[in-house]
mmCIF file of C-alpha atoms in Angstrom:
data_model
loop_
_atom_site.group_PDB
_atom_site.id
_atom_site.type_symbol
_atom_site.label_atom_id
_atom_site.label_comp_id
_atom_site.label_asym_id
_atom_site.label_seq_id
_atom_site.Cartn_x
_atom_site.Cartn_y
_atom_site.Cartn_z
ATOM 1 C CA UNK A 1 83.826 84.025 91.881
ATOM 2 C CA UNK A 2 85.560 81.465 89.978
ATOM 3 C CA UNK A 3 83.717 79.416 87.629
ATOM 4 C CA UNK A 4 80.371 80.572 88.460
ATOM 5 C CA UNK A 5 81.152 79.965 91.946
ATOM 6 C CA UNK A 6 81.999 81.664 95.139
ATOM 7 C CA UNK A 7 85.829 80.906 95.962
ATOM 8 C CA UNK A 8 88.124 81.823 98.492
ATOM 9 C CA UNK A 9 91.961 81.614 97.945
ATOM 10 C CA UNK A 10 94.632 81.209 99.960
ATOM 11 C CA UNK A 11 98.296 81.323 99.033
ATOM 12 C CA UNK A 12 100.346 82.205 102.563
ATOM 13 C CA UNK A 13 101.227 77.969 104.094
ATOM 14 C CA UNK A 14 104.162 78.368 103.763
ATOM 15 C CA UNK A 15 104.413 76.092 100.859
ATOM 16 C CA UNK A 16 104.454 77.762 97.652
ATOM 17 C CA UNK A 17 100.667 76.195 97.528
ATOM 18 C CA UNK A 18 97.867 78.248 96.008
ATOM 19 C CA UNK A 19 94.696 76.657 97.639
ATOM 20 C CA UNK A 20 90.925 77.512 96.469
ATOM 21 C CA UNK A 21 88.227 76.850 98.431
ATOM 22 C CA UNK A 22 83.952 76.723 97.985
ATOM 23 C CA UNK A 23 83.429 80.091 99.846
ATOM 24 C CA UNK A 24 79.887 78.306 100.827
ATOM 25 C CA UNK A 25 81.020 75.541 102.408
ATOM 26 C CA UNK A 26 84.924 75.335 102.743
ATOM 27 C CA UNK A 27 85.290 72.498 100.202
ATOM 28 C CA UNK A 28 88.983 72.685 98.425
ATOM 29 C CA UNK A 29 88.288 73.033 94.521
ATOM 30 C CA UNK A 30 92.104 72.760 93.888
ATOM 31 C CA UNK A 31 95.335 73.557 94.958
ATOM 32 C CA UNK A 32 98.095 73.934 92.735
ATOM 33 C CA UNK A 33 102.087 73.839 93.397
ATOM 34 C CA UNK A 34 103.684 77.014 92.374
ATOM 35 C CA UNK A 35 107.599 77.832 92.792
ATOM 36 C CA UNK A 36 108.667 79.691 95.867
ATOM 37 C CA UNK A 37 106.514 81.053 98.908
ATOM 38 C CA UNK A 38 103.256 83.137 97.344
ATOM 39 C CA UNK A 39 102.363 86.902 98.276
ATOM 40 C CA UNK A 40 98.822 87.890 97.957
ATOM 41 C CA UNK A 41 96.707 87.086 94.927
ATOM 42 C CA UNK A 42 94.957 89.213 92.126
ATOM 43 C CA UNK A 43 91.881 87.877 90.623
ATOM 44 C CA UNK A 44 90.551 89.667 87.728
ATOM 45 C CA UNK A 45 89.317 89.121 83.936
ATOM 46 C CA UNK A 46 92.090 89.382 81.727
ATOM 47 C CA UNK A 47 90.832 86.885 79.532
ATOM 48 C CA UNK A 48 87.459 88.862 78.080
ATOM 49 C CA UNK A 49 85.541 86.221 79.354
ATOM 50 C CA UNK A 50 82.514 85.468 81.984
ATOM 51 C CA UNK A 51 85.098 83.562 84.172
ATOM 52 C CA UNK A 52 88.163 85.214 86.543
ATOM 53 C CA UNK A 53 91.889 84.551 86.329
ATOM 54 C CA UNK A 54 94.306 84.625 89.332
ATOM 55 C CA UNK A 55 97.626 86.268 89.449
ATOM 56 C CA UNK A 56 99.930 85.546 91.726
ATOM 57 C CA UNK A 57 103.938 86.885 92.549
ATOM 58 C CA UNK A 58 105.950 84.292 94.579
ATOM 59 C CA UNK A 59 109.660 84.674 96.165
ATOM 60 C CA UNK A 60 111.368 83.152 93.339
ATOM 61 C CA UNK A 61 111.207 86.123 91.635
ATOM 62 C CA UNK A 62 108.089 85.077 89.340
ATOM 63 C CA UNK A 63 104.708 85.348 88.157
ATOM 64 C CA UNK A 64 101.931 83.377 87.497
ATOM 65 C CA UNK A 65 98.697 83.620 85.746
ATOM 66 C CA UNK A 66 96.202 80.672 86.132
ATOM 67 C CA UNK A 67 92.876 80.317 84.744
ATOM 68 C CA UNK A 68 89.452 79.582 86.884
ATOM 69 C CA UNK A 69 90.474 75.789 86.924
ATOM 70 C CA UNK A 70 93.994 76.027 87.993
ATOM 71 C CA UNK A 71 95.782 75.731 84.678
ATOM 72 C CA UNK A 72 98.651 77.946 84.001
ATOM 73 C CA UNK A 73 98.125 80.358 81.422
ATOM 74 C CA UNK A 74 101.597 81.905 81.524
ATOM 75 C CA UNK A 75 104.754 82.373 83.887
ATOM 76 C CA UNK A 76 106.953 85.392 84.196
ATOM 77 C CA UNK A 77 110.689 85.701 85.523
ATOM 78 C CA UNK A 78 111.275 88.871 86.933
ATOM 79 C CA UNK A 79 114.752 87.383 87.350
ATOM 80 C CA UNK A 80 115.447 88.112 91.350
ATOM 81 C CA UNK A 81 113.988 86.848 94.115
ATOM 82 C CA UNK A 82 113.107 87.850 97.466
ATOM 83 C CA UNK A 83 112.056 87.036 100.849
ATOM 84 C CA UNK A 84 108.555 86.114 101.529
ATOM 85 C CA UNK A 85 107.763 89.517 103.410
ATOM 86 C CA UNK A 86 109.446 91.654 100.777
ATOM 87 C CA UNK A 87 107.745 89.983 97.654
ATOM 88 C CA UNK A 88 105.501 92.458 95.889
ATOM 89 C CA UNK A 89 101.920 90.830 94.977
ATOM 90 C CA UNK A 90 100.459 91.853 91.414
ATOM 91 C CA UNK A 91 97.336 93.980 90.860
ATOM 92 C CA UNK A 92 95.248 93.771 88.023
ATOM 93 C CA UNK A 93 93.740 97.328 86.201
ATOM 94 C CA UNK A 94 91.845 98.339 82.700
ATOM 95 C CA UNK A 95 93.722 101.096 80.595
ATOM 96 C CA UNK A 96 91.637 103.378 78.889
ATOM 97 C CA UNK A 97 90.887 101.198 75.825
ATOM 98 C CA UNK A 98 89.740 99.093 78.770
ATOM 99 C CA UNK A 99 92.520 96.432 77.995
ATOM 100 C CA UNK A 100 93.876 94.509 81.307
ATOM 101 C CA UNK A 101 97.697 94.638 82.114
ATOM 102 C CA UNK A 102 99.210 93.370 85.420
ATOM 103 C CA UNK A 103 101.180 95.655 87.575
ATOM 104 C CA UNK A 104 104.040 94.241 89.879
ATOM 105 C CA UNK A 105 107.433 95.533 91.063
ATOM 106 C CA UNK A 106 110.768 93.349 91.676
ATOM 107 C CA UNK A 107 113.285 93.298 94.583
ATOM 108 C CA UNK A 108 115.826 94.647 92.250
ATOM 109 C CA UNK A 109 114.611 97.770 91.401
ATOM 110 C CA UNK A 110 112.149 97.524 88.965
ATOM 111 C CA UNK A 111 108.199 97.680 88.346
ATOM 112 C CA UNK A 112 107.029 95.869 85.096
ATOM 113 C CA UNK A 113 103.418 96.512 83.256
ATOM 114 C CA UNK A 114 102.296 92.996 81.695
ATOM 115 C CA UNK A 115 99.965 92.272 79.550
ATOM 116 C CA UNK A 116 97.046 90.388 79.261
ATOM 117 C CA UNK A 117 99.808 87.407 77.551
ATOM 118 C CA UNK A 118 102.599 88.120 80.392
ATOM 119 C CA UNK A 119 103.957 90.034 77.675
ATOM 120 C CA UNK A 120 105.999 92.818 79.150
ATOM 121 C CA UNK A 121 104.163 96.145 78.459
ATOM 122 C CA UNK A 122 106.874 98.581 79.412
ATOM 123 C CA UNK A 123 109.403 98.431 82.773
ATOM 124 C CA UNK A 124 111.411 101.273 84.645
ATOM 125 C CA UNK A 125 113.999 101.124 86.971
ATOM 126 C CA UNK A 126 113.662 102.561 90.932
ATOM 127 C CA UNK A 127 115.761 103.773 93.510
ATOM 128 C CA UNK A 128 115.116 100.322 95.736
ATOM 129 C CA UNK A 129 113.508 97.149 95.601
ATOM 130 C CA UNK A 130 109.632 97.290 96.486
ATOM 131 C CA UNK A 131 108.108 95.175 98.904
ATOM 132 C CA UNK A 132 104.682 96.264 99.322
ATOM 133 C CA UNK A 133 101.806 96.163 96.679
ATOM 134 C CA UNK A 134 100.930 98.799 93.814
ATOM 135 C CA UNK A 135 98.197 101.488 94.047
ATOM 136 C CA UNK A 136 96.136 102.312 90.792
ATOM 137 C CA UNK A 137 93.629 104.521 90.198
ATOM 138 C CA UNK A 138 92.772 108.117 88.239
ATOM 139 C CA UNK A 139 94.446 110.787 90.384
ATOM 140 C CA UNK A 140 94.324 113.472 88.154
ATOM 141 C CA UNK A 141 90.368 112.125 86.363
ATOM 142 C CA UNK A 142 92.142 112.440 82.594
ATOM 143 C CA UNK A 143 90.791 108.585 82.083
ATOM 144 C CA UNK A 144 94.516 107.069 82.106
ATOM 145 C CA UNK A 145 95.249 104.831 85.318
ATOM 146 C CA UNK A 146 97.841 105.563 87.540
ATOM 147 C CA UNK A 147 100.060 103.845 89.228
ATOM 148 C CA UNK A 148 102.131 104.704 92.803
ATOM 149 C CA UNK A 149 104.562 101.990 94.337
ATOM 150 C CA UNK A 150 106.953 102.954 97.485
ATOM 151 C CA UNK A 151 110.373 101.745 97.283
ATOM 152 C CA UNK A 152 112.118 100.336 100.376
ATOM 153 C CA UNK A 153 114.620 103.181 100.385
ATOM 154 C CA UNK A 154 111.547 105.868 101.112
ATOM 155 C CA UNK A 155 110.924 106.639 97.177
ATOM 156 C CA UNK A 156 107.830 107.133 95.851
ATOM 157 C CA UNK A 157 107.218 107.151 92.240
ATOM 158 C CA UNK A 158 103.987 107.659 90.293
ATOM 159 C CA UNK A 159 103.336 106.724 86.306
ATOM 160 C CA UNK A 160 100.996 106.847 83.900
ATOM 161 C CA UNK A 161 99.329 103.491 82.194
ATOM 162 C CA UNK A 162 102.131 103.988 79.641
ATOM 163 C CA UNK A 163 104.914 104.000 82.095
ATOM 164 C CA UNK A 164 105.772 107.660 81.745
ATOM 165 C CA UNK A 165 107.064 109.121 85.406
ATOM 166 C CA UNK A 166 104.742 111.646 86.982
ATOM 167 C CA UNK A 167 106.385 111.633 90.278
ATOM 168 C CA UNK A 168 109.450 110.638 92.103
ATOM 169 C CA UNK A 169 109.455 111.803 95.363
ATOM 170 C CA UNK A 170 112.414 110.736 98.508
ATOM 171 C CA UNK A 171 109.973 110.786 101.436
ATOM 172 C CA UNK A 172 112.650 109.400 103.801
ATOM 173 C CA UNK A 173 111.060 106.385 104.672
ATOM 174 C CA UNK A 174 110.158 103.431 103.565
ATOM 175 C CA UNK A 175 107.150 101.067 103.885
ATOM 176 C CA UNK A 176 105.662 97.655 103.169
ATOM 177 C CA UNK A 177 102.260 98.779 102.700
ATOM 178 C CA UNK A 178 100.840 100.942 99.925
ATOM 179 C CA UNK A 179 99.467 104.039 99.853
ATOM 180 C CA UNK A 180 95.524 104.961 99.254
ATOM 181 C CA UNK A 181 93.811 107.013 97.150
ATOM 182 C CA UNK A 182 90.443 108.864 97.997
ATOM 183 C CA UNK A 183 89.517 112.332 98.188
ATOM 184 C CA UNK A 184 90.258 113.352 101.852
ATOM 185 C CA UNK A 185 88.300 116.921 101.874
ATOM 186 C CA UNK A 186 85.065 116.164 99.739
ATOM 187 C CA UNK A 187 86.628 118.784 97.036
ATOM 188 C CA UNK A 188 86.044 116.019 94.710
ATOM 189 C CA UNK A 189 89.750 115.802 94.201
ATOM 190 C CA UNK A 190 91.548 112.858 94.530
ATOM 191 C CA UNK A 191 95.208 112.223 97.021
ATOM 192 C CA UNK A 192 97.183 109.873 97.543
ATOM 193 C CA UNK A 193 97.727 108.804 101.459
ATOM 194 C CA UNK A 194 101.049 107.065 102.978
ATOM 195 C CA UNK A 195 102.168 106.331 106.128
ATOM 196 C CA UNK A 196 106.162 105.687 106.682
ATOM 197 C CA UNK A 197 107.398 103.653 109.074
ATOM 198 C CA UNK A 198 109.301 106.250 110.762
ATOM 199 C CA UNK A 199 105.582 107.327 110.951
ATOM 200 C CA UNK A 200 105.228 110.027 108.767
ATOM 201 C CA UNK A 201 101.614 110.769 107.303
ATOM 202 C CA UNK A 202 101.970 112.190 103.714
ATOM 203 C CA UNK A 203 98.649 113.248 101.789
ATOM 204 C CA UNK A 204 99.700 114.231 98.262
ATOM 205 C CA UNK A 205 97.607 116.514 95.869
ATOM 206 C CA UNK A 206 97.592 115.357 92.005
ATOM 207 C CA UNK A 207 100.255 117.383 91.298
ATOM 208 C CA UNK A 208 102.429 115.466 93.675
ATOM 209 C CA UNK A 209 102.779 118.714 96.267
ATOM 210 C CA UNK A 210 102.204 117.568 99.959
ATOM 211 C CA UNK A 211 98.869 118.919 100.764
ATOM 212 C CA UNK A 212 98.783 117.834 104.950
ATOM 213 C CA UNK A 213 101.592 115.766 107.004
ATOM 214 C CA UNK A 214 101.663 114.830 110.311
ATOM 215 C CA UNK A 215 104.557 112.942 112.379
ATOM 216 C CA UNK A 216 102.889 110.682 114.895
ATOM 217 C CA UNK A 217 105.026 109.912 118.083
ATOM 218 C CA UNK A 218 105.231 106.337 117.571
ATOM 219 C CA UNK A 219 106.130 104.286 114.350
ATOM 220 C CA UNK A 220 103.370 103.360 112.175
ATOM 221 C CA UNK A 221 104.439 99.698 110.564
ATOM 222 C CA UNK A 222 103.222 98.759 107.115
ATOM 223 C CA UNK A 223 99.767 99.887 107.386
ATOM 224 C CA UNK A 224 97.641 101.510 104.701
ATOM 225 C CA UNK A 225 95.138 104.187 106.373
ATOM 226 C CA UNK A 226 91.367 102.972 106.375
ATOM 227 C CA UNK A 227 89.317 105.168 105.358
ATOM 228 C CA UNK A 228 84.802 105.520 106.446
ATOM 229 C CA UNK A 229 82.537 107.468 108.386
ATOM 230 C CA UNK A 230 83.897 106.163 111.855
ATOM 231 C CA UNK A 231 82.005 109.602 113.861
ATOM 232 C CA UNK A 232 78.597 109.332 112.259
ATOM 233 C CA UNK A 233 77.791 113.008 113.962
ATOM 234 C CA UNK A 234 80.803 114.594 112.171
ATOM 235 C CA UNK A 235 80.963 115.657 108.353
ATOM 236 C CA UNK A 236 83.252 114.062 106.155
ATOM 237 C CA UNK A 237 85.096 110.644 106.475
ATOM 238 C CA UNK A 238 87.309 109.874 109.211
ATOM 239 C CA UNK A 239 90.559 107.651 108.741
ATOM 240 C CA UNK A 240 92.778 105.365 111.294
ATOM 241 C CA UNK A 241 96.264 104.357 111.496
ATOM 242 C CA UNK A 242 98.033 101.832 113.865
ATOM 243 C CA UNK A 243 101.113 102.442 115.414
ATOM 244 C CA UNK A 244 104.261 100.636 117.624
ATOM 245 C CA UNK A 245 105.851 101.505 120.840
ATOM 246 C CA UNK A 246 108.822 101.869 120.596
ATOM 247 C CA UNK A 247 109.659 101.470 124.364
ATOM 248 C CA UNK A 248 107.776 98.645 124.730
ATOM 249 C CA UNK A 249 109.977 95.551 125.968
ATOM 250 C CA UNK A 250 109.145 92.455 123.889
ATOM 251 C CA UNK A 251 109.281 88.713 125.404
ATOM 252 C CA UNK A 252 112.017 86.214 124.319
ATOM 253 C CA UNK A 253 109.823 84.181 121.544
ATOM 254 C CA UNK A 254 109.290 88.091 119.582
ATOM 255 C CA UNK A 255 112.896 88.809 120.516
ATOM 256 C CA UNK A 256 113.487 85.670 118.350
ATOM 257 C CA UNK A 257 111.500 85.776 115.702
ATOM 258 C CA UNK A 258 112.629 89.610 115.022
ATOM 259 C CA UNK A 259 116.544 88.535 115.245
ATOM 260 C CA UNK A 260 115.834 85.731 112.653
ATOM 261 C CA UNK A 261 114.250 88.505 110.234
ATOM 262 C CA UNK A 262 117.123 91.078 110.875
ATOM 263 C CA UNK A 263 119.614 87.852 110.035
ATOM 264 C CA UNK A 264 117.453 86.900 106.703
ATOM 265 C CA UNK A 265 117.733 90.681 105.423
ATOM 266 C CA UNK A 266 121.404 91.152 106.550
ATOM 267 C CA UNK A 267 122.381 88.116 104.888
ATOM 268 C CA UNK A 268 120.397 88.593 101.285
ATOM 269 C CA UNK A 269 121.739 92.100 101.184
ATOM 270 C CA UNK A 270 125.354 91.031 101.789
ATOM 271 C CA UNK A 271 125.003 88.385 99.147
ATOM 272 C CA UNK A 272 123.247 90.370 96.688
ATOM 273 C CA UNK A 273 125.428 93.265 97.269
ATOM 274 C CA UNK A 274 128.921 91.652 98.036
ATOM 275 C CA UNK A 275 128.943 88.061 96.741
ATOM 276 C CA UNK A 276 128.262 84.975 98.854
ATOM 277 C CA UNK A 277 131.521 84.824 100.521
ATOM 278 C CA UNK A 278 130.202 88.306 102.580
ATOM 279 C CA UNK A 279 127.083 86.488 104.297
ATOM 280 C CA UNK A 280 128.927 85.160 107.308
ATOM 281 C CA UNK A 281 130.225 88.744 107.763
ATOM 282 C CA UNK A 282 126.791 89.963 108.056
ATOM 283 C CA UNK A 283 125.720 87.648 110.425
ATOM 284 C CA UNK A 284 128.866 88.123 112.575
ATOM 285 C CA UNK A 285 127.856 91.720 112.708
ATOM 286 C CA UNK A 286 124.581 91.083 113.945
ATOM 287 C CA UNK A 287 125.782 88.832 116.340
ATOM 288 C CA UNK A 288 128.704 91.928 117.660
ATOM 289 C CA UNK A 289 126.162 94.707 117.467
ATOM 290 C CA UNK A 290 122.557 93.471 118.151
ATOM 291 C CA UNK A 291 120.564 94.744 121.181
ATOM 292 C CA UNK A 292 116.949 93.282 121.623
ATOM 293 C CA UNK A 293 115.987 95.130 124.491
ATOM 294 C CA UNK A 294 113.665 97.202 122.733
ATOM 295 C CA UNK A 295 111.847 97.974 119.500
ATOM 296 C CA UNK A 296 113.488 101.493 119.153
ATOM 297 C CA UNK A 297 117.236 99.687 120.520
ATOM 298 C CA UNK A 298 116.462 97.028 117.893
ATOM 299 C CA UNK A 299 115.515 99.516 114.977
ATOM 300 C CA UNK A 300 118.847 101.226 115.813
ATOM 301 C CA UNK A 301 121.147 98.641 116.136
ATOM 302 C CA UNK A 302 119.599 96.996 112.775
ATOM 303 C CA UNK A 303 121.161 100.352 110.907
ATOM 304 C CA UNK A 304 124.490 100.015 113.218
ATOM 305 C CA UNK A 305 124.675 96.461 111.447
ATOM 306 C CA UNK A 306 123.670 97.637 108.149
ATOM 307 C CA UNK A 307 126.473 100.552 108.125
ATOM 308 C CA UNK A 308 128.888 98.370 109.559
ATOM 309 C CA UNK A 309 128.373 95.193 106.849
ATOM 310 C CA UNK A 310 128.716 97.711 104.163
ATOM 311 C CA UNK A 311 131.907 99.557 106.175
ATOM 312 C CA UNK A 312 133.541 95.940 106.357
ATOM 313 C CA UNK A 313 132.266 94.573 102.694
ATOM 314 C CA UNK A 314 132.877 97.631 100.215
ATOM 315 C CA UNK A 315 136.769 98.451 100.632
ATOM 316 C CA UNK A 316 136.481 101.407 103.469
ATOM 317 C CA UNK A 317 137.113 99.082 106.429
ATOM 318 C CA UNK A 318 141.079 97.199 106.498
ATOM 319 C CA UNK A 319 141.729 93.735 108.593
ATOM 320 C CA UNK A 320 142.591 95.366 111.745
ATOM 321 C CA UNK A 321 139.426 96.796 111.895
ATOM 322 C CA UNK A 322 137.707 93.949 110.697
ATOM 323 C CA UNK A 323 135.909 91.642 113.911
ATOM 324 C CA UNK A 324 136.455 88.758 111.874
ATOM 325 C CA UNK A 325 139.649 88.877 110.477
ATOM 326 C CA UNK A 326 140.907 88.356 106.944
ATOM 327 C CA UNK A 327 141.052 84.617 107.175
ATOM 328 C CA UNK A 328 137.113 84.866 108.384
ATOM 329 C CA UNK A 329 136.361 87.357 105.857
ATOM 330 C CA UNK A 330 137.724 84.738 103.097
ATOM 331 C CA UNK A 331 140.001 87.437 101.478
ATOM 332 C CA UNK A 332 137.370 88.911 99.489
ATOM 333 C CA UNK A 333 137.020 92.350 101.278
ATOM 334 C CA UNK A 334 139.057 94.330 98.695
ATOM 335 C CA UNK A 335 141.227 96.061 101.689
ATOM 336 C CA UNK A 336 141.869 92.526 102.563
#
């Protein structure tokens, strides 16, 4: 509810628009034209007041805060950006003086606490960029929140409200999604519940040992596990997971839209890793190793492109080897 009224909010045109609408009867209150395409908003109180703020992380690697009219409190630069599916969105939580901070992770390897001002609170550094969204809550009940983010290169960290690392565990695969956190055996202990998308089911204890894991057959993409009494004649809570197929054959128009993605993320991490010059490498490699026939053919020949970019772009490869010559490969591989 924004300004005493009900409001919904939309942020994902396409645009870099942040829309909100009367929930009641679909009337636009405002819209407002933010820089670069918008991940999912956080609306909260970080003002002390009777009305909400929005928060919202966009691709060009920043942050806004705007008030319950639309006006921008504050802006912050992260000082990266990202692609629209691999932009982190912000999540608001209390401390335990009950003073708000926002909570959002970068593309270059870093999670940043603000504060209530967009003042930065305290930041740490992580093995991989993070694409998916931040859990908080109390996993061990000593009144501090915590926080858990999942890196895209499988890590998963865990600090305190005052940025102090609690856990930093490789669980050899990544995801987009975050993790939950509910008690999953009524002990009245809390865990902390991720599914990989290799499809790997981790439920953590406090103490960040694996208490139950589970590999499923099939990959489980970028889902968080719901959670709710889904067998009403069975104690206890029940939870679901979707999966993929990974033999199942997909039609031209998802063949498509999948190569497109694969040619985004080859190309940002050739430039970001490599320079500029390296991006038409990466997308000749996709081009020479690609094979859509599949989900599990297409998840495999993404890595064959990924080892061979960095085999051509880092100094291990020479030009004999390389498919696109040294005139093509603009004389910046350094065995070139």
């Amino acid at each position: 509810m924004l300004n005493g009224r009900r409001s919904l909010y939309r942020s994902r045109d396409g645009s870099g628009a942040l829309h909100v609408f009367n929930a009641i009867t679909g009337e636009e209150l405002w819209k407002v034209q933010l820089e670069g395409q918008c991940a999912s908003r956080a609306v909260g109180d970080l003002q002390g007041d009777p009305l909400l703020e929005i928060v919202i992380s966009t691709g060009a690697g920043k942050v806004f805060a705007l008030d319950a009219v639309g006006e921008m409190l504050w802006t912050f630069d992260m000082g990266r950006t990202s692609l629209d599916w691999a932009t982190c969105s912000p999540v608001l939580f209390d401390d335990s003086h009950e003073n708000p901070f926002v909570a959002v992770a970068s593309s270059h390897e870093r999670i940043y606490c603000l504060d209530c001002e967009g003042n930065v609170s305290w930041e740490r550094l992580t093995r991989g960029g993070t694409a998916s969204s931040i859990s908080v809550g109390d996993i061990d009940k000593d009144g501090r929140a915590d926080l858990f983010l999942v890196t895209q290169l499988g890590m998963l960290y865990r600090f305190d409200e005052g940025g102090a690392l609690r856990w930093e565990i490789d669980t050899q695969g990544r995801s987009l999604a975050p993790g939950a956190i509910i008690d999953m055996d009524g002990d009245g202990d809390l865990n902390y519940v991720l599914c990989t998308q290799n499809g790997h089911l981790f439920v953590f204890e406090e103490t960040g040992e694996v208490a139950f894991e589970h590999q499923f057959d099939n990959r489980t993409i970028n889902m968080t596990p719901t959670f709710g009494d889904i067998l009403p004649d069975r104690p206890g809570l029940e939870f679901a997971v979707t999966g993929a197929l990974d033999d199942k054959t997909l039609d031209n128009d998802v063949k498509a839209t999948i190569r497109r993605f694969f040619e985004e993320f080859l190309a940002q991490q050739a430039s970001q890793a490599f320079g500029d010059a390296h991006v038409g490498v990466a997308r000749y490699v996709l081009d020479a190793t690609y094979n859509d026939a599949t989900v599990a053919s297409m998840r495999e020949g993404m890595m064959h492109c990924v080892e061979t970019l960095i085999s051509f772009c880092c100094g291990k490869g020479n030009m004999a080897q390389c498919p696109m010559g040294g005139e093509s490969c603009l004389g910046s591989c350094s065995s070139h």
